[in-house]
Structure formats: structure tokens, C-alpha cells
mmCIF file of C-alpha atoms and ligand atoms in Angstrom:
data_model
loop_
_atom_site.group_PDB
_atom_site.id
_atom_site.type_symbol
_atom_site.label_atom_id
_atom_site.label_comp_id
_atom_site.label_asym_id
_atom_site.label_seq_id
_atom_site.Cartn_x
_atom_site.Cartn_y
_atom_site.Cartn_z
ATOM 1 C CA MET V 1 -0.421 -0.166 0.150
ATOM 2 C CA THR V 2 1.457 3.513 -1.204
ATOM 3 C CA GLU V 3 1.544 6.195 1.873
ATOM 4 C CA ARG V 4 -1.818 8.198 2.550
ATOM 5 C CA ARG V 5 -1.777 11.307 4.664
ATOM 6 C CA GLY V 6 -5.881 11.078 5.305
ATOM 7 C CA LEU V 7 -7.199 9.640 8.313
ATOM 8 C CA PHE V 8 -9.011 6.339 8.067
ATOM 9 C CA ILE V 9 -11.365 5.651 10.344
ATOM 10 C CA THR V 10 -14.074 3.199 10.880
ATOM 11 C CA VAL V 11 -17.052 2.529 12.860
ATOM 12 C CA GLU V 12 -18.005 -0.945 13.861
ATOM 13 C CA GLY V 13 -20.143 -2.975 16.262
ATOM 14 C CA GLY V 14 -22.662 -6.342 16.987
ATOM 15 C CA GLU V 15 -26.283 -6.042 15.006
ATOM 16 C CA GLY V 16 -28.310 -2.632 15.887
ATOM 17 C CA VAL V 17 -25.223 -1.056 17.944
ATOM 18 C CA GLY V 18 -26.386 2.345 15.781
ATOM 19 C CA LYS V 19 -23.817 2.610 13.562
ATOM 20 C CA THR V 20 -26.363 3.683 10.668
ATOM 21 C CA THR V 21 -27.224 6.311 13.294
ATOM 22 C CA ASN V 22 -24.293 7.467 14.515
ATOM 23 C CA LEU V 23 -22.415 7.529 11.438
ATOM 24 C CA ALA V 24 -24.746 10.339 10.017
ATOM 25 C CA PHE V 25 -23.281 12.003 13.119
ATOM 26 C CA ILE V 26 -19.834 11.600 12.876
ATOM 27 C CA ALA V 27 -20.181 12.768 9.521
ATOM 28 C CA ASP V 28 -21.464 16.191 9.798
ATOM 29 C CA GLN V 29 -19.044 16.648 13.161
ATOM 30 C CA LEU V 30 -16.379 16.123 10.070
ATOM 31 C CA ARG V 31 -18.111 18.497 8.069
ATOM 32 C CA CYS V 32 -18.439 20.838 11.034
ATOM 33 C CA ASN V 33 -14.589 20.870 11.467
ATOM 34 C CA GLY V 34 -14.072 21.498 7.460
ATOM 35 C CA VAL V 35 -12.614 17.844 6.960
ATOM 36 C CA ALA V 36 -12.642 16.654 3.361
ATOM 37 C CA PHE V 37 -13.963 13.288 3.601
ATOM 38 C CA VAL V 38 -15.451 10.331 1.882
ATOM 39 C CA GLN V 39 -18.213 7.869 3.730
ATOM 40 C CA THR V 40 -18.387 4.449 2.832
ATOM 41 C CA ARG V 41 -18.647 0.901 3.696
ATOM 42 C CA GLU V 42 -18.422 -2.398 4.034
ATOM 43 C CA PRO V 43 -18.446 -5.196 2.565
ATOM 44 C CA GLY V 44 -19.614 -2.540 -0.145
ATOM 45 C CA GLY V 45 -18.541 0.501 -1.388
ATOM 46 C CA THR V 46 -17.540 0.527 -5.011
ATOM 47 C CA PRO V 47 -20.352 -1.233 -7.648
ATOM 48 C CA LEU V 48 -18.570 -5.111 -7.860
ATOM 49 C CA ALA V 49 -18.313 -4.859 -3.934
ATOM 50 C CA GLU V 50 -21.663 -4.106 -3.373
ATOM 51 C CA GLN V 51 -22.553 -7.358 -5.669
ATOM 52 C CA ILE V 52 -20.479 -9.170 -3.325
ATOM 53 C CA ARG V 53 -22.274 -7.817 -0.147
ATOM 54 C CA ALA V 54 -25.687 -8.977 -1.592
ATOM 55 C CA LEU V 55 -24.440 -12.347 -2.040
ATOM 56 C CA LEU V 56 -22.991 -12.065 1.289
ATOM 57 C CA LEU V 57 -26.237 -10.893 2.730
ATOM 58 C CA ASP V 58 -29.094 -12.186 0.781
ATOM 59 C CA THR V 59 -30.790 -14.905 2.810
ATOM 60 C CA ARG V 60 -30.936 -18.462 0.518
ATOM 61 C CA SER V 61 -31.396 -22.131 0.605
ATOM 62 C CA GLU V 62 -27.877 -23.513 -0.574
ATOM 63 C CA PRO V 63 -25.820 -22.940 3.324
ATOM 64 C CA VAL V 64 -23.162 -20.987 2.652
ATOM 65 C CA ALA V 65 -19.490 -21.966 3.265
ATOM 66 C CA PRO V 66 -17.713 -20.077 6.356
ATOM 67 C CA MET V 67 -14.752 -20.238 4.095
ATOM 68 C CA ALA V 68 -16.678 -18.902 0.733
ATOM 69 C CA GLU V 69 -17.948 -16.481 3.193
ATOM 70 C CA LEU V 70 -14.659 -14.978 4.507
ATOM 71 C CA LEU V 71 -13.186 -14.890 0.626
ATOM 72 C CA LEU V 72 -16.341 -13.235 -0.502
ATOM 73 C CA VAL V 73 -15.402 -10.625 2.321
ATOM 74 C CA PHE V 74 -11.825 -9.966 1.079
ATOM 75 C CA ALA V 75 -12.680 -10.248 -2.135
ATOM 76 C CA ALA V 76 -14.934 -7.235 -1.616
ATOM 77 C CA ARG V 77 -12.577 -5.367 0.621
ATOM 78 C CA ALA V 78 -9.328 -5.310 -2.338
ATOM 79 C CA GLN V 79 -11.839 -4.191 -4.838
ATOM 80 C CA HIS V 80 -12.869 -1.443 -2.051
ATOM 81 C CA LEU V 81 -9.521 -0.452 -1.304
ATOM 82 C CA GLN V 82 -7.811 -0.294 -4.396
ATOM 83 C CA GLN V 83 -11.028 1.623 -5.684
ATOM 84 C CA VAL V 84 -12.339 3.887 -2.949
ATOM 85 C CA VAL V 85 -9.967 3.924 0.318
ATOM 86 C CA GLN V 86 -6.635 4.257 -1.190
ATOM 87 C CA PRO V 87 -7.461 7.031 -3.642
ATOM 88 C CA ALA V 88 -8.905 9.005 -1.173
ATOM 89 C CA LEU V 89 -6.266 8.651 1.540
ATOM 90 C CA GLU V 90 -3.849 9.807 -0.698
ATOM 91 C CA ALA V 91 -5.572 12.399 -2.290
ATOM 92 C CA GLY V 92 -5.516 13.687 1.910
ATOM 93 C CA LYS V 93 -9.033 13.047 2.578
ATOM 94 C CA TRP V 94 -10.141 11.011 5.358
ATOM 95 C CA VAL V 95 -12.205 7.762 5.163
ATOM 96 C CA LEU V 96 -14.548 7.415 7.038
ATOM 97 C CA CYS V 97 -16.093 2.956 6.576
ATOM 98 C CA ASP V 98 -18.822 1.478 7.946
ATOM 99 C CA ARG V 99 -17.426 -1.895 9.063
ATOM 100 C CA PHE V 100 -13.851 -3.216 7.699
ATOM 101 C CA THR V 101 -11.238 -6.097 8.637
ATOM 102 C CA ASP V 102 -12.507 -6.538 12.786
ATOM 103 C CA ALA V 103 -15.668 -7.464 11.622
ATOM 104 C CA THR V 104 -13.942 -10.268 9.722
ATOM 105 C CA TYR V 105 -12.496 -10.717 13.081
ATOM 106 C CA ALA V 106 -15.727 -10.875 15.215
ATOM 107 C CA TYR V 107 -18.247 -12.317 12.091
ATOM 108 C CA GLN V 108 -16.166 -14.715 10.476
ATOM 109 C CA GLY V 109 -13.524 -15.088 13.010
ATOM 110 C CA GLY V 110 -15.656 -15.026 16.257
ATOM 111 C CA GLY V 111 -19.169 -15.909 14.304
ATOM 112 C CA ARG V 112 -18.087 -18.724 12.188
ATOM 113 C CA GLN V 113 -15.565 -19.765 14.166
ATOM 114 C CA LEU V 114 -12.760 -19.812 11.581
ATOM 115 C CA ASN V 115 -8.960 -19.492 12.703
ATOM 116 C CA GLN V 116 -8.527 -16.190 13.160
ATOM 117 C CA GLY V 117 -4.271 -17.477 12.003
ATOM 118 C CA ALA V 118 -6.321 -17.865 8.853
ATOM 119 C CA ILE V 119 -7.526 -14.258 8.797
ATOM 120 C CA GLY V 120 -4.608 -12.739 9.677
ATOM 121 C CA GLU V 121 -3.266 -14.324 6.310
ATOM 122 C CA LEU V 122 -5.247 -13.048 4.762
ATOM 123 C CA GLU V 123 -5.361 -9.640 5.937
ATOM 124 C CA GLN V 124 -2.007 -9.646 5.391
ATOM 125 C CA LEU V 125 -2.539 -10.274 1.436
ATOM 126 C CA VAL V 126 -5.016 -7.642 0.980
ATOM 127 C CA GLN V 127 -3.906 -5.343 3.081
ATOM 128 C CA GLY V 128 -0.454 -5.235 3.974
ATOM 129 C CA SER V 129 -0.093 -3.222 6.953
ATOM 130 C CA PHE V 130 -2.648 -1.154 6.341
ATOM 131 C CA ARG V 131 -4.900 -0.920 8.943
ATOM 132 C CA PRO V 132 -7.564 2.015 10.477
ATOM 133 C CA ASP V 133 -6.393 5.073 12.488
ATOM 134 C CA LEU V 134 -9.309 4.690 14.823
ATOM 135 C CA THR V 135 -12.270 2.624 15.321
ATOM 136 C CA LEU V 136 -15.206 2.918 17.097
ATOM 137 C CA LEU V 137 -16.466 0.381 18.190
ATOM 138 C CA LEU V 138 -20.159 0.371 19.451
ATOM 139 C CA ASP V 139 -20.617 -2.117 22.156
ATOM 140 C CA LEU V 140 -24.221 -2.825 23.225
ATOM 141 C CA PRO V 141 -25.912 -6.186 25.576
ATOM 142 C CA VAL V 142 -26.948 -8.535 22.000
ATOM 143 C CA ALA V 143 -29.935 -9.051 23.382
ATOM 144 C CA ALA V 144 -30.864 -5.025 23.176
ATOM 145 C CA GLY V 145 -29.284 -4.855 19.549
ATOM 146 C CA LEU V 146 -31.274 -7.583 17.856
ATOM 147 C CA GLU V 147 -34.404 -5.861 19.562
ATOM 148 C CA ARG V 148 -33.132 -2.147 17.880
ATOM 149 C CA ALA V 149 -32.562 -4.280 14.804
ATOM 150 C CA GLY V 150 -35.310 -6.525 14.641
ATOM 151 C CA ALA V 151 -37.799 -3.241 14.824
ATOM 152 C CA ARG V 152 -36.614 -2.451 11.337
ATOM 153 C CA GLY V 153 -38.220 -5.107 9.860
ATOM 154 C CA GLU V 154 -36.780 -8.245 7.837
ATOM 155 C CA LEU V 155 -34.022 -9.933 8.527
ATOM 156 C CA ASP V 156 -30.810 -10.369 6.561
ATOM 157 C CA ARG V 157 -28.792 -13.373 6.379
ATOM 158 C CA PHE V 158 -26.263 -12.600 8.992
ATOM 159 C CA GLU V 159 -28.994 -10.954 11.673
ATOM 160 C CA GLN V 160 -31.038 -14.487 11.145
ATOM 161 C CA GLU V 161 -28.253 -16.372 13.232
ATOM 162 C CA GLN V 162 -28.404 -17.229 16.957
ATOM 163 C CA LEU V 163 -27.972 -15.423 20.104
ATOM 164 C CA ALA V 164 -24.682 -17.535 20.490
ATOM 165 C CA PHE V 165 -23.300 -16.402 17.137
ATOM 166 C CA PHE V 166 -23.830 -12.237 18.029
ATOM 167 C CA GLU V 167 -22.357 -13.617 21.375
ATOM 168 C CA ARG V 168 -19.054 -14.496 20.191
ATOM 169 C CA VAL V 169 -19.416 -11.711 17.947
ATOM 170 C CA ARG V 170 -19.236 -9.290 20.942
ATOM 171 C CA ALA V 171 -16.362 -11.267 22.165
ATOM 172 C CA VAL V 172 -13.856 -11.146 19.495
ATOM 173 C CA TYR V 173 -14.782 -7.390 19.243
ATOM 174 C CA LEU V 174 -14.124 -6.568 23.129
ATOM 175 C CA ASP V 175 -10.680 -8.844 23.047
ATOM 176 C CA ARG V 176 -9.743 -6.829 20.097
ATOM 177 C CA ALA V 177 -10.663 -3.645 21.302
ATOM 178 C CA ARG V 178 -8.278 -4.896 24.476
ATOM 179 C CA ARG V 179 -5.879 -6.004 22.585
ATOM 180 C CA PHE V 180 -5.305 -2.816 20.221
ATOM 181 C CA PRO V 181 -6.153 0.385 22.776
ATOM 182 C CA ARG V 182 -4.027 2.866 20.175
ATOM 183 C CA GLN V 183 -6.594 1.914 17.415
ATOM 184 C CA PHE V 184 -9.868 1.371 19.247
ATOM 185 C CA ARG V 185 -12.195 3.293 21.320
ATOM 186 C CA VAL V 186 -15.421 1.280 22.922
ATOM 187 C CA ILE V 187 -18.452 3.663 23.193
ATOM 188 C CA ASP V 188 -21.099 2.434 25.213
ATOM 189 C CA ALA V 189 -23.829 2.750 23.124
ATOM 190 C CA SER V 190 -26.992 1.241 25.256
ATOM 191 C CA GLY V 191 -27.640 4.479 26.801
ATOM 192 C CA PRO V 192 -29.638 7.189 25.009
ATOM 193 C CA LEU V 193 -28.566 8.936 21.511
ATOM 194 C CA SER V 194 -27.587 11.828 23.154
ATOM 195 C CA GLN V 195 -25.157 10.124 25.598
ATOM 196 C CA VAL V 196 -23.862 8.088 22.898
ATOM 197 C CA GLN V 197 -23.347 11.112 20.756
ATOM 198 C CA ALA V 198 -21.507 13.000 23.161
ATOM 199 C CA ASN V 199 -19.351 10.446 24.081
ATOM 200 C CA ILE V 200 -18.676 10.086 19.865
ATOM 201 C CA GLU V 201 -18.470 13.855 19.979
ATOM 202 C CA HIS V 202 -15.454 13.895 23.603
ATOM 203 C CA VAL V 203 -13.263 11.284 21.246
ATOM 204 C CA LEU V 204 -13.356 12.718 18.322
ATOM 205 C CA ALA V 205 -12.647 16.332 19.597
ATOM 206 C CA ARG V 206 -9.320 14.984 20.382
ATOM 207 C CA VAL V 207 -9.129 13.013 17.494
ATOM 208 C CA LEU V 208 -9.810 16.461 15.315
ATOM 209 C CA GLY V 209 -7.242 18.260 17.700
ATOM 210 C CA GLU V 210 -4.005 16.008 17.481
ATOM 211 C CA ALA V 211 -4.943 16.002 13.689
ATOM 212 C CA GLY V 212 -4.951 19.843 13.393
ATOM 213 C CA ALA V 213 -1.390 19.945 15.442
ATOM 214 C CA ARG V 214 0.267 17.416 13.068
ATOM 215 C CA SER V 215 -0.753 19.696 10.017
HETATM 216 N N1 T5A N 1 -20.546 -8.873 7.627
HETATM 217 C C1 T5A N 1 -19.555 -7.599 7.064
HETATM 218 C C2 T5A N 1 -19.109 -9.473 8.193
HETATM 219 O O1 T5A N 1 -19.983 -10.407 8.466
HETATM 220 N N2 T5A N 1 -18.013 -9.758 7.910
HETATM 221 C C3 T5A N 1 -17.483 -8.559 7.502
HETATM 222 O O2 T5A N 1 -16.415 -8.627 7.414
HETATM 223 C C4 T5A N 1 -17.919 -7.292 7.174
HETATM 224 C C5 T5A N 1 -17.486 -6.178 6.625
HETATM 225 C C6 T5A N 1 -23.199 -5.616 6.849
HETATM 226 C C7 T5A N 1 -23.271 -7.422 8.133
HETATM 227 O O3 T5A N 1 -22.204 -7.979 7.398
HETATM 228 C C8 T5A N 1 -21.437 -8.833 7.942
HETATM 229 C C9 T5A N 1 -22.300 -7.979 9.369
HETATM 230 C C10 T5A N 1 -23.506 -7.382 9.233
HETATM 231 O O4 T5A N 1 -24.416 -7.877 9.260
HETATM 232 P P1 T5A N 1 -24.442 -3.870 7.884
HETATM 233 O O5 T5A N 1 -25.193 -3.236 7.798
HETATM 234 O O6 T5A N 1 -23.300 -3.285 8.207
HETATM 235 O O7 T5A N 1 -24.317 -5.620 7.669
HETATM 236 O O8 T5A N 1 -24.342 -4.197 9.852
HETATM 237 P P2 T5A N 1 -26.253 -4.141 10.312
HETATM 238 O O9 T5A N 1 -25.665 -3.964 11.942
HETATM 239 O O10 T5A N 1 -27.073 -4.978 9.837
HETATM 240 O O11 T5A N 1 -26.071 -2.144 10.312
HETATM 241 P P3 T5A N 1 -27.737 -1.600 10.805
HETATM 242 O O12 T5A N 1 -27.274 -0.573 9.721
HETATM 243 O O13 T5A N 1 -28.527 -2.672 10.223
HETATM 244 O O14 T5A N 1 -27.918 -1.330 12.052
HETATM 245 P P4 T5A N 1 -27.193 -0.408 12.769
HETATM 246 O O15 T5A N 1 -26.797 0.362 12.026
HETATM 247 O O16 T5A N 1 -26.174 -0.491 13.956
HETATM 248 O O17 T5A N 1 -28.245 0.124 14.020
HETATM 249 P P5 T5A N 1 -29.157 1.498 13.221
HETATM 250 O O18 T5A N 1 -28.385 2.920 13.532
HETATM 251 O O19 T5A N 1 -29.456 0.995 11.929
HETATM 252 O O20 T5A N 1 -29.740 1.809 13.860
HETATM 253 C C11 T5A N 1 -30.778 0.378 14.684
HETATM 254 C C12 T5A N 1 -32.061 0.738 15.479
HETATM 255 O O21 T5A N 1 -32.008 1.454 16.330
HETATM 256 C C13 T5A N 1 -32.015 2.879 16.997
HETATM 257 C C14 T5A N 1 -32.165 3.608 15.379
HETATM 258 O O22 T5A N 1 -32.807 4.801 15.641
HETATM 259 C C15 T5A N 1 -32.365 2.280 14.597
HETATM 260 O O23 T5A N 1 -34.046 2.236 14.880
HETATM 261 N N3 T5A N 1 -31.447 3.504 18.026
HETATM 262 C C16 T5A N 1 -31.244 3.706 19.271
HETATM 263 N N4 T5A N 1 -32.396 3.512 19.755
HETATM 264 C C17 T5A N 1 -31.880 3.718 21.333
HETATM 265 N N5 T5A N 1 -31.033 4.329 21.896
HETATM 266 C C18 T5A N 1 -29.639 4.731 21.103
HETATM 267 N N6 T5A N 1 -28.678 5.235 21.649
HETATM 268 C C19 T5A N 1 -29.651 4.246 19.755
HETATM 269 N N7 T5A N 1 -28.953 4.166 18.526
HETATM 270 C C20 T5A N 1 -29.498 3.431 17.557
#
């Protein structure tokens, strides 16, 4: 991967934690602070990667092999990195991304119980040393998140998984946050939205301050 100047911020969490709601808030914060940024998501973010997203999320009668799922996730990521993320960062823009490779560790590693080492090898192959500068992990007890997600209507292929799957997802996210404290900020997403957003604003203020000090 080539040199970059903008910051790469990812937002992570289990189902229904409020990523979509809070991504809009984060985007507003960046805009108010005059930051040029690109907002995108995984899986997806380019026409081809969005087609892969549909393959991954659609419910189907044929069971999906966990390894096929993992490879599709990384195929979409390779395309997204080359077409969207890297060019934006190299142009000095920030990138705000709804989920990234930490979701792969959480869902395919935790949820599907695939070998974390195999995920690490694919991460290295597709990304080299490229990692997020900051990951906001929205954390919420699984049952509360599923209740929020369920209230929205039809469930996708992942949302139809059992409670134990999502408990493993959450455990991996929290474990990664502990292991990579420079990358992660854990945001308690269980409170009212105003409180969650006040916490996000606090974290962003620091990041914006540090970015301003560097430039
Ligand atoms: N995936 C992804 C993998 O398996 N591997 C990978 O590597 C990657 C990248 C993608 C799926 O793909 C999987 C994981 C996912 O299952 P997604 O759309 O990114 O799907 O994931 P979802 O979790 O399904 O995202 P959603 O957009 O559907 O949910 P959000 O964004 O977490 O929740 P949001 O903002 O829609 O909020 C849900 C509801 O809660 C309310 C909102 O108003 C909304 O109604 N809400 C609150 N209510 C009370 N208090 C608060 N603080 C609230 N915050 C939000």
C-alpha cells in the first residue's frame, strides 16, 4: 500500500448497535470541522463490492460455506481498497468506513469460528500493513442490539443467526479493543442517543485536535 495522508476511521459493532445512526452524526462532525472525507461501507463501497455484499447478505436456501463467506468478504475489500479507500487517503481526504476487517475477525472468526490465523493471513495478503487509524466500537448487550435491529423489519442472512453467534461476535470485538488500545475507542451504545453521541463527540474532538496539531 502506498503512503497516505488522510485518516482512516472505521465504525464497528454488533447488530443494531446504532452504526448507521451514529455514522451520520460523525459525518456531520467532520463536515463542521472542515474535514474533506469520503463515507463508505463494507462489505461494499464500489459497484462490484456492493454486488458481493448482496451475495453475502441475501438469504438463500443453499448453505454458505464459512470459508466461501470469508473469501467473498476479502474479495470485496480488495476491490474497495483499490477503488475507493486508497485513492481518497492518497488525495489527503479522510475515509469514514462502516465496518472493516475487525468485522471479519468478529463475524467470521468469532461468529463462524474460523481460524483467526487464516483471517490474519488474508488481511496481510489484501492489506499489507494497512490498518484503521481509529476504530469506534459501539458496544451494546447482544439482546438489546437484536431488539433494535429486529424492530426495523426483515432480517438479512447474518441477522438470522442465533444469540450465541452474536455473543461470540461481541466477545471478539471487545477482545480486539483490549489488544489494540491505540486503534480502538469503545463507546457504550446502551444509553440514550444524546449520551452516545456526546461520547463520540468527545473522542472525535481529541482526534481532530491531534490531526490539527500534526498539519
Ligand atoms: N460482515 C461485515 C461480516 O460478516 N464480515 C465483514 O467483514 C463485514 C465488513 C453488514 C453485515 O455484514 C457482516 C456483518 C453484518 O451482519 P451492516 O448493514 O453493516 O451489515 O450491519 P448491521 O449491523 O445490520 O447494520 P445496521 O445498519 O443494520 O444496524 P446499525 O447501523 O448498527 O443500527 P441503526 O443505526 O440502524 O440502529 C438500529 C435501530 O436502533 C435505533 C435506531 O434509531 C434504529 O431504529 N437506535 C437507538 N435506539 C435507542 N438508543 C440509542 N442509543 C439508539 N441508537 C440507535
